[in-house]
mmCIF file of C-alpha atoms in Angstrom:
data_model
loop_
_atom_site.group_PDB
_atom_site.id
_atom_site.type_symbol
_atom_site.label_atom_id
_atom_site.label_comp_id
_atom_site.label_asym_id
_atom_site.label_seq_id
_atom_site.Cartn_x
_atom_site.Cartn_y
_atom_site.Cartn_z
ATOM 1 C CA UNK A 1 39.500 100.421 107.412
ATOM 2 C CA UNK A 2 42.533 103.152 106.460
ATOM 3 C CA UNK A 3 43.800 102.994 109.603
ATOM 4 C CA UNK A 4 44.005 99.166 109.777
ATOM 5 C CA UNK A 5 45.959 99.417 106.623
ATOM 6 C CA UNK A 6 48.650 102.116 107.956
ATOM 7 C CA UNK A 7 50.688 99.887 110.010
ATOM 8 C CA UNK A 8 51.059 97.596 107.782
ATOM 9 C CA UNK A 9 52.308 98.971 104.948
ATOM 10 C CA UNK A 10 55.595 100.732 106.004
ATOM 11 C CA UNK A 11 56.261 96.744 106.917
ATOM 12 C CA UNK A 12 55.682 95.181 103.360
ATOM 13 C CA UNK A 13 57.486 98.083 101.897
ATOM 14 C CA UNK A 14 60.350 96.989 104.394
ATOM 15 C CA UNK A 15 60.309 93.367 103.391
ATOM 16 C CA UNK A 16 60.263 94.125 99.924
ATOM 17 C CA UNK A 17 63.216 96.025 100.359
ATOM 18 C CA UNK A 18 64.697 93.277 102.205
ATOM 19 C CA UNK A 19 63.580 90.725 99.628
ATOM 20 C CA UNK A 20 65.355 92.904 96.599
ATOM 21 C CA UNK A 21 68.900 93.579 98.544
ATOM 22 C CA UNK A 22 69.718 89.592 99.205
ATOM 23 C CA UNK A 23 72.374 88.443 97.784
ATOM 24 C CA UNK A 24 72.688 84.583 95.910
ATOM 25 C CA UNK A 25 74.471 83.162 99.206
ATOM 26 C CA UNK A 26 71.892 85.199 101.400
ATOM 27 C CA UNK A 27 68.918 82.798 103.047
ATOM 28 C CA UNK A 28 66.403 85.598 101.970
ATOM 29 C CA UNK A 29 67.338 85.258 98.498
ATOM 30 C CA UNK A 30 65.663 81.824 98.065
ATOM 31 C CA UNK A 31 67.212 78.078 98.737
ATOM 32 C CA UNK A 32 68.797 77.401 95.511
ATOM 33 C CA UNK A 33 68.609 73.803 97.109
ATOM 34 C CA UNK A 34 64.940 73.804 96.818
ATOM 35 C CA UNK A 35 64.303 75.014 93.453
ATOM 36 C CA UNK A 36 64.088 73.268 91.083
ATOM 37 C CA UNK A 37 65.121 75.704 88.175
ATOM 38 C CA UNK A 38 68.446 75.819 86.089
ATOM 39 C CA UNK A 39 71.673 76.219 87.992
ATOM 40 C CA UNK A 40 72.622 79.989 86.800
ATOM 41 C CA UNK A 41 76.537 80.340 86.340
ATOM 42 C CA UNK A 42 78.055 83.651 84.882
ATOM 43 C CA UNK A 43 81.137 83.462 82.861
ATOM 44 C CA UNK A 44 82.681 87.384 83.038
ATOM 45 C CA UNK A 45 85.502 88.008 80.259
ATOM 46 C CA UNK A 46 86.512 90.722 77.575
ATOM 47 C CA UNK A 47 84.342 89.573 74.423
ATOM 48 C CA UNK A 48 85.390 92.414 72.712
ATOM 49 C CA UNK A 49 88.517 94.492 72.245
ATOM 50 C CA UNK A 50 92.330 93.607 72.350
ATOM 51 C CA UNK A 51 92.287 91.416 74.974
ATOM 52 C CA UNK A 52 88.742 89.269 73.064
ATOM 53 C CA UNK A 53 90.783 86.218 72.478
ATOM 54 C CA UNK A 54 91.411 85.656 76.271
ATOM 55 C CA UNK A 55 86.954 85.812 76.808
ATOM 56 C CA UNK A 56 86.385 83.413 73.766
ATOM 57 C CA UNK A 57 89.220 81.026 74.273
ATOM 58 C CA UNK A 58 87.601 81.032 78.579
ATOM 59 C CA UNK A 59 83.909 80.843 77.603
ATOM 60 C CA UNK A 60 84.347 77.949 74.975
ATOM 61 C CA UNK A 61 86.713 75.755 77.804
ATOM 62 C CA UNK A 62 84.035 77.057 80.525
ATOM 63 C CA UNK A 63 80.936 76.098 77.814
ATOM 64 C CA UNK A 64 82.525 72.368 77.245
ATOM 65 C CA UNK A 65 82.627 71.236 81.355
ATOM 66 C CA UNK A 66 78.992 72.314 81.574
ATOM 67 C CA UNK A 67 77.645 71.006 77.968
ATOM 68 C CA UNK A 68 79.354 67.683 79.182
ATOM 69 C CA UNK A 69 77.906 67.777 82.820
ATOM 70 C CA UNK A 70 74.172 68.835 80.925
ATOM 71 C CA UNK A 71 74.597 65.802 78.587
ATOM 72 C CA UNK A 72 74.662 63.592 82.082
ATOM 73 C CA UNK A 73 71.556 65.266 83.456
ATOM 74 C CA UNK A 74 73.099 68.053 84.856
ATOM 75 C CA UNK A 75 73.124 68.515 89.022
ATOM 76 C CA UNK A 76 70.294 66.745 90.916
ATOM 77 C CA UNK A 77 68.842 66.527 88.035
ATOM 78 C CA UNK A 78 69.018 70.893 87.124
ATOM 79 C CA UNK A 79 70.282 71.568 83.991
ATOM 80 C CA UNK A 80 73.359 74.094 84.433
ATOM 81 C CA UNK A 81 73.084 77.799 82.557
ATOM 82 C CA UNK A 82 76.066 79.439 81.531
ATOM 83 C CA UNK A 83 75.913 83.006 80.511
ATOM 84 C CA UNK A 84 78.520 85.242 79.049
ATOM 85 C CA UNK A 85 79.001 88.640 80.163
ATOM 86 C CA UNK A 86 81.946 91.299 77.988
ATOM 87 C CA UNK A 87 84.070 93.237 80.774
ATOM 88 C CA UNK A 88 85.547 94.587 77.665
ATOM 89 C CA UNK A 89 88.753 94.052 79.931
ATOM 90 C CA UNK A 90 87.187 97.306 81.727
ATOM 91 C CA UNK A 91 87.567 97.477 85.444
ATOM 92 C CA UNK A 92 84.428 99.823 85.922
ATOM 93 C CA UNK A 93 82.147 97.895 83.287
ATOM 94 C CA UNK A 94 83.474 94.452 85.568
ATOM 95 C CA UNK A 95 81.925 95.952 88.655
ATOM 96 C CA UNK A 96 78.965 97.204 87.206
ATOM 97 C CA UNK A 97 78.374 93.368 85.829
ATOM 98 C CA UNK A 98 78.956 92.405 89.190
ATOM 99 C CA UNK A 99 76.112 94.474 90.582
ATOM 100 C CA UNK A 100 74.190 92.838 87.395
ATOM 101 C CA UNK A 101 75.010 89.437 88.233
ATOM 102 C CA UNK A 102 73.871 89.957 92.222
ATOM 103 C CA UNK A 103 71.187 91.280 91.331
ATOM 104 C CA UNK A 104 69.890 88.551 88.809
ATOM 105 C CA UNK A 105 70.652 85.549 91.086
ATOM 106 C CA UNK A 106 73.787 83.956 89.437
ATOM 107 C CA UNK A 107 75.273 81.752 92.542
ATOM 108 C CA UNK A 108 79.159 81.486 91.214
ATOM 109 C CA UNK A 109 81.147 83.150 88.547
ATOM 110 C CA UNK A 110 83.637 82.179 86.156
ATOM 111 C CA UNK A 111 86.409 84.514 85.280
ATOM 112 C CA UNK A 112 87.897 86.859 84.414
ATOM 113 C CA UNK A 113 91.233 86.624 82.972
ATOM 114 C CA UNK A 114 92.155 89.878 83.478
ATOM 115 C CA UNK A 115 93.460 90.554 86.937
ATOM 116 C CA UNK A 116 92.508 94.369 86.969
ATOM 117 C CA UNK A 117 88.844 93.563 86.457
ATOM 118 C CA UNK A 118 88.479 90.751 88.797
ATOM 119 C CA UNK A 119 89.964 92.788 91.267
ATOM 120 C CA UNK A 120 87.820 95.592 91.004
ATOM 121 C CA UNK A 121 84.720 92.657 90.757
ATOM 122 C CA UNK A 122 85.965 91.342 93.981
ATOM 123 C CA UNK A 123 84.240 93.147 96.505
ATOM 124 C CA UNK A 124 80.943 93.530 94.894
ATOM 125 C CA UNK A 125 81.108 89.679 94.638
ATOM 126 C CA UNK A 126 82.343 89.201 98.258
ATOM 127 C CA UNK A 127 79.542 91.300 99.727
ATOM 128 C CA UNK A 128 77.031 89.364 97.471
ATOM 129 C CA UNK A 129 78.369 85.890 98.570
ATOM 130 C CA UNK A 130 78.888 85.096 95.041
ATOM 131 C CA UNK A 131 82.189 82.155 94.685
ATOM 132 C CA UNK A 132 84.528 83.635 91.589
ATOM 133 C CA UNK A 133 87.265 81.104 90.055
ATOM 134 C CA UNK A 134 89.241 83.861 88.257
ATOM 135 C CA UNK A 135 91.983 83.015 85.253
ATOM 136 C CA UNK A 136 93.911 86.240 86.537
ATOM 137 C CA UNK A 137 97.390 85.422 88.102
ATOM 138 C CA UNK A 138 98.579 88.619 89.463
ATOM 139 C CA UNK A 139 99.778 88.299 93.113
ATOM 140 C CA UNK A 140 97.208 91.302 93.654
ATOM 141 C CA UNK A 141 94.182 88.811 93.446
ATOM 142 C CA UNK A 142 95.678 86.893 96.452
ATOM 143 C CA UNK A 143 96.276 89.843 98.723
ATOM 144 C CA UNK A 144 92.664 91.299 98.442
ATOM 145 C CA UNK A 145 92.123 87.972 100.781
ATOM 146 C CA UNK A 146 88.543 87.188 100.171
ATOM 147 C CA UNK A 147 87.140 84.378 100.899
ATOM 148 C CA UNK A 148 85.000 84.004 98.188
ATOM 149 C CA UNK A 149 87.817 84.300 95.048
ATOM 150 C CA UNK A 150 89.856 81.338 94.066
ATOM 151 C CA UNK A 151 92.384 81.454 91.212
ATOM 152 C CA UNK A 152 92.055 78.133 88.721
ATOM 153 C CA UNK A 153 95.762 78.338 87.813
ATOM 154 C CA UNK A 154 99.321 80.069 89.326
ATOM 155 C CA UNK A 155 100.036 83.241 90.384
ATOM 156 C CA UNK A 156 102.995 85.258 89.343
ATOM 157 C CA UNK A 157 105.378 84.377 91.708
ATOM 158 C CA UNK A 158 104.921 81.041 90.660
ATOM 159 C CA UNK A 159 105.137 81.833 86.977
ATOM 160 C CA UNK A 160 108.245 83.835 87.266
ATOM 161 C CA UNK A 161 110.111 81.958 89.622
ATOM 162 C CA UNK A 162 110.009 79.010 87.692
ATOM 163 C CA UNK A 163 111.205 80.887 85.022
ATOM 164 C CA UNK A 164 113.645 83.023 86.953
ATOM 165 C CA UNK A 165 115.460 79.633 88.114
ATOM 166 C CA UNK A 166 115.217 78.176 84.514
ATOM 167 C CA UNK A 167 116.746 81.295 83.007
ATOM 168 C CA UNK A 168 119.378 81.840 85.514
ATOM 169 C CA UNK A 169 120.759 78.499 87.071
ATOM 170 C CA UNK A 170 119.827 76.339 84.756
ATOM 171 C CA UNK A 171 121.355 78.577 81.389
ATOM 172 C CA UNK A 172 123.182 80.441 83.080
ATOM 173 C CA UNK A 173 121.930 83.904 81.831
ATOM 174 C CA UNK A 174 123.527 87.118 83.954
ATOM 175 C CA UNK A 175 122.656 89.608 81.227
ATOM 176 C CA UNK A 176 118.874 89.926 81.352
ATOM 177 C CA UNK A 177 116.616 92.735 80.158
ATOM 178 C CA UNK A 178 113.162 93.835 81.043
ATOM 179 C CA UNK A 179 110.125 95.100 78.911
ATOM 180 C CA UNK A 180 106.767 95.027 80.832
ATOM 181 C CA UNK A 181 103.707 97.147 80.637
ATOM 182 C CA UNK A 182 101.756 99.582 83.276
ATOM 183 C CA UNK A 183 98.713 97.911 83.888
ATOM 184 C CA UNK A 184 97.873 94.793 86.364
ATOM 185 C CA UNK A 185 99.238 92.079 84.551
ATOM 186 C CA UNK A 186 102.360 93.684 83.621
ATOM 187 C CA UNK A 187 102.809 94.878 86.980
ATOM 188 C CA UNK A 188 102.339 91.724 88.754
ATOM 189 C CA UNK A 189 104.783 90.019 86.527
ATOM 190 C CA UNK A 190 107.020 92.892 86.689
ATOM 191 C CA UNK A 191 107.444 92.486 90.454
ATOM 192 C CA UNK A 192 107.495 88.878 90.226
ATOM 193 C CA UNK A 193 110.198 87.851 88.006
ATOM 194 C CA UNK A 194 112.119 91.619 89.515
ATOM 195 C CA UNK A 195 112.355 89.783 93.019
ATOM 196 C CA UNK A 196 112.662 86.144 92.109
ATOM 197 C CA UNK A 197 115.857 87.373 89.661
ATOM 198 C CA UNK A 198 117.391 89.228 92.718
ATOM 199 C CA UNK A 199 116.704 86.651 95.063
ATOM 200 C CA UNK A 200 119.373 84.266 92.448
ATOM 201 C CA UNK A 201 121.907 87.771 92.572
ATOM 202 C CA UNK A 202 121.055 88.966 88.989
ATOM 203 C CA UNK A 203 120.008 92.993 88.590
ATOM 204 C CA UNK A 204 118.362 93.443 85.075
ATOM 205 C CA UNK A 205 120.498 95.304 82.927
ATOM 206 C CA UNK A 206 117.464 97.369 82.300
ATOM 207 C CA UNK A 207 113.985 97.642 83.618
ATOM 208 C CA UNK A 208 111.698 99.397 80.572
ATOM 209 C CA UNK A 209 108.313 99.811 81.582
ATOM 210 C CA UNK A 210 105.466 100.636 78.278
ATOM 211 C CA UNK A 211 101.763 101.493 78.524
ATOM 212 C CA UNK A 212 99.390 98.961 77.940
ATOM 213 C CA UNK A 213 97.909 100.518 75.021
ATOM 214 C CA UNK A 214 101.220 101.247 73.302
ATOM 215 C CA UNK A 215 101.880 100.704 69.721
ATOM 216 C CA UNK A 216 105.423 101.916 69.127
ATOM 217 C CA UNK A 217 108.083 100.188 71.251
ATOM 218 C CA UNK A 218 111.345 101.331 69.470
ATOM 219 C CA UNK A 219 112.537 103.588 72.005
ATOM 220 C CA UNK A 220 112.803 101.204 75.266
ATOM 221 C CA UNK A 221 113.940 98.302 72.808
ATOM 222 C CA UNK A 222 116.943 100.633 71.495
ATOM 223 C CA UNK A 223 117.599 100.947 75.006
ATOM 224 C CA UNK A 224 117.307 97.155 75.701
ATOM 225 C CA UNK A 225 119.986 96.430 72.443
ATOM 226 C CA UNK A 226 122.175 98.175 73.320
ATOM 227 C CA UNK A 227 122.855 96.582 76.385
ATOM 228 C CA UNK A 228 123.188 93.454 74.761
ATOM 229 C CA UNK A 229 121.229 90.736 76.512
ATOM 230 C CA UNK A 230 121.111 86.946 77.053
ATOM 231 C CA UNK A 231 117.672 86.978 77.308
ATOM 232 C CA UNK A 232 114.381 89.859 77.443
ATOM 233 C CA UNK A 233 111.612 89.037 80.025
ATOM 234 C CA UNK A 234 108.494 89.962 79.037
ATOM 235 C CA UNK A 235 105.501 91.094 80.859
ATOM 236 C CA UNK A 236 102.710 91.677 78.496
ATOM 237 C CA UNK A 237 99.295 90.185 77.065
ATOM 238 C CA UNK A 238 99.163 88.577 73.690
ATOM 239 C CA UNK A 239 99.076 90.800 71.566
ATOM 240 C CA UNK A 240 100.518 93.872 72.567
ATOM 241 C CA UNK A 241 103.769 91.034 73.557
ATOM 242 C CA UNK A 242 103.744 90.233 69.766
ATOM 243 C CA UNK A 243 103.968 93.337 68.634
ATOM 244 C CA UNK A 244 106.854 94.095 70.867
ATOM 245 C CA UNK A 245 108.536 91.187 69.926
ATOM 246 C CA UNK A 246 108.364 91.407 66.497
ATOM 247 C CA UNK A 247 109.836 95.115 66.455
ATOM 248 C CA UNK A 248 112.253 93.814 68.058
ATOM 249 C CA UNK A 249 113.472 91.218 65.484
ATOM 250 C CA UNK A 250 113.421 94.424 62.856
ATOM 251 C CA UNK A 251 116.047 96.447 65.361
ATOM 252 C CA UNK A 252 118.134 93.446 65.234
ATOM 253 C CA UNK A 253 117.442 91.967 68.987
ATOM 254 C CA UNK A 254 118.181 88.083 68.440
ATOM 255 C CA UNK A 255 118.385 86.871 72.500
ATOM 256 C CA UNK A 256 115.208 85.216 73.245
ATOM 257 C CA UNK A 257 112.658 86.329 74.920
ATOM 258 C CA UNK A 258 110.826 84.651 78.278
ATOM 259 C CA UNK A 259 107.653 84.925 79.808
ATOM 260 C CA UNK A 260 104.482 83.073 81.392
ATOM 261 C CA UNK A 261 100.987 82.521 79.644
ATOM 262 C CA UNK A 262 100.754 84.783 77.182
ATOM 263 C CA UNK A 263 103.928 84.209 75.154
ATOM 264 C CA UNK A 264 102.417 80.868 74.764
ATOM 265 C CA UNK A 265 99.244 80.903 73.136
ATOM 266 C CA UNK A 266 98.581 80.809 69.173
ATOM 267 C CA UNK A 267 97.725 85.036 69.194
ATOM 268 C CA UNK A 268 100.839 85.717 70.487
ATOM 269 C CA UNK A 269 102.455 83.729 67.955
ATOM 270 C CA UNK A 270 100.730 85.070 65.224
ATOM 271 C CA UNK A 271 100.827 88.617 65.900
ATOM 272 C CA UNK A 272 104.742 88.447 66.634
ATOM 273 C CA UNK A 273 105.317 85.933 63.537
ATOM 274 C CA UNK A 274 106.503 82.250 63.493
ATOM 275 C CA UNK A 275 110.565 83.308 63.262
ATOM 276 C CA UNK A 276 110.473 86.322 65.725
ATOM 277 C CA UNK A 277 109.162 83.929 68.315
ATOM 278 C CA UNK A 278 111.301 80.913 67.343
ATOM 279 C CA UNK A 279 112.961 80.117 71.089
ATOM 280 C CA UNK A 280 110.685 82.059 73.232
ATOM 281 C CA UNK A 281 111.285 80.592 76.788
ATOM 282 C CA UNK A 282 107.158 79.794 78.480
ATOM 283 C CA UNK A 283 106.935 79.616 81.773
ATOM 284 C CA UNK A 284 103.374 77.614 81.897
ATOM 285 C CA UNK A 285 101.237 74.717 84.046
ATOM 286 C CA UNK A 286 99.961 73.450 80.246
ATOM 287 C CA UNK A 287 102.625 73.133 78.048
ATOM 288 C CA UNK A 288 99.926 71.525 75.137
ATOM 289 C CA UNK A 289 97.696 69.530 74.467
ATOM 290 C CA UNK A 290 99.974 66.006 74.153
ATOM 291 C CA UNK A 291 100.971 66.345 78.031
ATOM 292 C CA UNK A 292 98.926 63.776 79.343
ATOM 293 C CA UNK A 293 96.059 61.271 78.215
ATOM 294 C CA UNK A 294 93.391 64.135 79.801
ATOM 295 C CA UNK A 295 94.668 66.543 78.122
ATOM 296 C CA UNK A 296 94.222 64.050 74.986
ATOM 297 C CA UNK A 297 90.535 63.771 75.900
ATOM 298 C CA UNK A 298 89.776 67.482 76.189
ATOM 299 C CA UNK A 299 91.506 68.725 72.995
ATOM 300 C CA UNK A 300 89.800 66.287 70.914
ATOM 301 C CA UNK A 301 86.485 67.571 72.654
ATOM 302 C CA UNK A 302 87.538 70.650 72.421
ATOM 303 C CA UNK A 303 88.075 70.541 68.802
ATOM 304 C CA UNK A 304 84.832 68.281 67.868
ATOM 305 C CA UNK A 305 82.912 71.483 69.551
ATOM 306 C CA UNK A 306 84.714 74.622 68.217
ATOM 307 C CA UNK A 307 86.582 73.123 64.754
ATOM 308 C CA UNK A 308 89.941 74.586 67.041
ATOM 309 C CA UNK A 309 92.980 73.868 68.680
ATOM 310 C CA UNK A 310 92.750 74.069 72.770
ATOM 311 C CA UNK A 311 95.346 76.606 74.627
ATOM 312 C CA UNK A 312 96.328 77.711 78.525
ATOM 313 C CA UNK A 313 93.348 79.387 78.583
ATOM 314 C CA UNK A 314 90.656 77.484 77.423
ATOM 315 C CA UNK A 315 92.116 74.288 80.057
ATOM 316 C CA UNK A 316 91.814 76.719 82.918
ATOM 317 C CA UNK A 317 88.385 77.654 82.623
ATOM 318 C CA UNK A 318 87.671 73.728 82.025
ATOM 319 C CA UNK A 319 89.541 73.244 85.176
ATOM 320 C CA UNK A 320 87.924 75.872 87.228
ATOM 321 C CA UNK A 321 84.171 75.079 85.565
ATOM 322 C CA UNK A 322 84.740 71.402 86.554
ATOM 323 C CA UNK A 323 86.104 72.166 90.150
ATOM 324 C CA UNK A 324 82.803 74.257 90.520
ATOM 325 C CA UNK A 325 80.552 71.684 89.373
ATOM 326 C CA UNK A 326 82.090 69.292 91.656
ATOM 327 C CA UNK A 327 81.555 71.618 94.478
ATOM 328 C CA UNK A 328 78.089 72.406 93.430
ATOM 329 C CA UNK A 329 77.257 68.833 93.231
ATOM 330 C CA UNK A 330 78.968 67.180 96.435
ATOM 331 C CA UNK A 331 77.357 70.787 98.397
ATOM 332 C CA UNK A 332 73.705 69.787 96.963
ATOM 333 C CA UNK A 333 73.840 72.742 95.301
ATOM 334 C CA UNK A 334 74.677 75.198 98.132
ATOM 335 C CA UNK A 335 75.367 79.009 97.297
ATOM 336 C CA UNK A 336 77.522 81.470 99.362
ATOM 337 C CA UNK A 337 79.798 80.774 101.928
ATOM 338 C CA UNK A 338 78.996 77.118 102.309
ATOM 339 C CA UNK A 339 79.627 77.086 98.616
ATOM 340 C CA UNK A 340 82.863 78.568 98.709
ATOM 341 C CA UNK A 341 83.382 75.923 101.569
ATOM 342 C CA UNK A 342 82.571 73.208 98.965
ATOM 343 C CA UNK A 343 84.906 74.717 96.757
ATOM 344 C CA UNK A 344 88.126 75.019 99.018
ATOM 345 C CA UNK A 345 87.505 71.629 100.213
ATOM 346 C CA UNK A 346 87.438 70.635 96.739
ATOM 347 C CA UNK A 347 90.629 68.451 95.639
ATOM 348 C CA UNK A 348 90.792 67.497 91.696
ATOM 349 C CA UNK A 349 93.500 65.917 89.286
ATOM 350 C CA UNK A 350 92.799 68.142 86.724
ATOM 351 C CA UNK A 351 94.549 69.330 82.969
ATOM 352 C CA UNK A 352 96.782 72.090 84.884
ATOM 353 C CA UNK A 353 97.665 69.822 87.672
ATOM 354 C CA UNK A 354 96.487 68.360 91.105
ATOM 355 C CA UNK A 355 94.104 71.542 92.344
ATOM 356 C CA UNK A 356 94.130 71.669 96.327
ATOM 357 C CA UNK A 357 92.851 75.017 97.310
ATOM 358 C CA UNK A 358 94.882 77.036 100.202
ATOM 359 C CA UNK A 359 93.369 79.764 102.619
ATOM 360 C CA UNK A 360 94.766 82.023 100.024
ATOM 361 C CA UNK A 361 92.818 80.856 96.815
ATOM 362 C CA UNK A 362 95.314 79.036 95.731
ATOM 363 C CA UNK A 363 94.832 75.707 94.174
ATOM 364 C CA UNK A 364 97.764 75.311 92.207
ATOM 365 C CA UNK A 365 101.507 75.765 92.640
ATOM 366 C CA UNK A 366 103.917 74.490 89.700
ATOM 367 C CA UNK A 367 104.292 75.495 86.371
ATOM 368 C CA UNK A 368 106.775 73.951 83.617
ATOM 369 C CA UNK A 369 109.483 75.284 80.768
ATOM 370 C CA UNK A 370 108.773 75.180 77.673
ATOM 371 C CA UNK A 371 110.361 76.413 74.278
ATOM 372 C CA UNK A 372 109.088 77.474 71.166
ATOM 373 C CA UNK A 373 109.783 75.508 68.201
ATOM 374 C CA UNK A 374 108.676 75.486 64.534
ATOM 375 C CA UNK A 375 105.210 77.262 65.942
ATOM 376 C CA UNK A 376 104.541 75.108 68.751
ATOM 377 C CA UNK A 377 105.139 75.178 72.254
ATOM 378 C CA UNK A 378 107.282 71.931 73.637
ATOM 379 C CA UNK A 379 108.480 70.762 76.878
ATOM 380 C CA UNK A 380 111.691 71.669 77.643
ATOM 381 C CA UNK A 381 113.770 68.095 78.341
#
């Protein structure tokens, strides 16, 4: 009787080893097509800490596409669970969710919208054939070249060329100075407004670089005074970009300052005051909430669910929720690659712009000017 039981034992320990290693896009994880269970979707983002605003202002855009897709019955008739996961904008706590959300099933992720933590997420992801529409727009995200990550807005280059072209040609600004900060994002836009400013013939009159956890900017922003600037690009999140700003207004630095999503949501604003940022220069694909008739429809929706005012952020995880639920729905609710195939062949009209995802994960390619003015952000005519 033992020895009937020997062989096969070392073979169910084998499949059950098998069984606990597949991944969501994996056959031996379990036909999400077949089941007939919720539709699990993790939203990744830092819920706590400095960078808190960016997680609540993605999970409640994120929460509204799938409360309104629930409300019509969901997916085949699968209710759609979102759950939201704090990176605490920490690259190693990002890939240690990642692990989590292989290992518990979730076939597609939303976030994050720090490029740093996706990008340490990505190959934990990629090896679990998990899709991830990221909010990050550092040109790093685009050169890990996975097939699995798409971005749900611009990258850099795109940010800070527009800007670049606005700033230069179209004002006619020779004298401009550079603040930006060590980590991913500050890097990325470092690079990219560095290269697209060259490319027009204009060498910043100085290039200070700050840590991302800096408090204290009045050393590199003596520096940048006394050159005397047109303008001050910026590369840094909300609030730390606030702070620097309004420090700067105190040392007596009155040329406006220019950057891309972060200069124009409300924390930035708030941190940096209404007068210091009077005239900031946004490079941005969502310029507000008036833009368009859809972007009508999802502020008011927004603000019936949260008692807010949508931003940027909030319409790109919309965007990217919707353009997942599309996929999942015209894929029959496929996971891993063929997933990711649903989403790449994916085109939508949405509040950012007309989304047609690239080989490179790239859906979207423009982004506008606009100016500050009395508080709120308005196209630039």
């Amino acid at each position: 009787m033992n020895r009937s039981l020997r062989p096969v034992a070392p073979l169910l320990v084998t499949l059950l080893a098998l069984a606990a290693c597949s991944a969501p896009g994996d056959s031996g994880s379990g036909d999400s097509k077949s089941d007939s269970g919720p539709i699990k979707i993790a939203v990744v983002d830092a819920r706590s800490g400095q960078l808190s605003s960016l997680g609540d202002w993605e999970y409640k855009g994120a929460k509204l596409a799938v409360d309104e897709w629930n409300k019509k019955g969901g997916i085949n008739g699968r209710k759609i669970q979102l759950k939201s996961f704090d990176d605490q904008g920490d690259p190693t706590i990002g890939t240690n969710l990642a692990r989590k959300i292989a290992d518990e099933k979730y076939i597609a992720m939303i976030g994050t919208a720090e490029s740093a933590v996706t990008i340490a997420m990505a190959p934990v992801l990629k090896q679990s054939g998990i899709p991830n529409i990221t909010s990050g727009q550092a040109d790093g995200l685009v050169a890990l070249k996975s097939p699995f990550l798409f971005l749900n807005g611009p990258t850099s280059t795109t940010y800070d060329t527009t800007l670049a072209k606005y700033l230069i040609q179209d004002q006619g600004y020779k004298k401009i100075a550079m603040i930006t900060n060590n980590g991913s994002f500050g890097k990325g836009e470092h690079d990219a407004f560095s290269k697209a400013a060259k490319d027009l013939g204009v060498t910043p009159l100085t290039d200070q670089v700050v840590t991302t956890d800096q408090k204290d900017f009045s050393a590199a922003l003596t520096t940048i005074r006394s050159k005397k600037p047109q303008a001050v690009f910026i590369g840094s999140e909300e609030v730390e970009a606030g702070l620097i700003v309004k420090q700067a207004r105190d040392l007596g630095i009155t040329a406006p300052f220019a950057g891309a999503a972060p200069q124009g949501t409300p924390v930035f604003m708030n941190t940096a005051g209404q007068a210091a940022v009077e005239g900031t220069i946004v490079s941005s694909p969502y310029l507000g909430n008036d833009v368009s008739p859809a972007a009508q429809k999802f502020a008011a929706a927004y603000k019936a669910a949260y008692g807010e005012d949508a931003e940027l952020h909030g319409a790109k995880a919309y965007d990217g929720t919707t353009i997942l639920l599309t996929a999942l729905k015209t894929s029959d609710v496929a996971t891993g690659q063929e997933l990711a195939d649903a989403i790449r062949a994916t085109a939508y009209d949405g509040l950012l712009g007309q989304f047609k995802y690239g080989p490179d994960g790239v859906g979207i390619t423009t982004t506008s000017i606009g100016i500050i003015k009395s508080g709120k952000l308005v196209a630039q005519k």
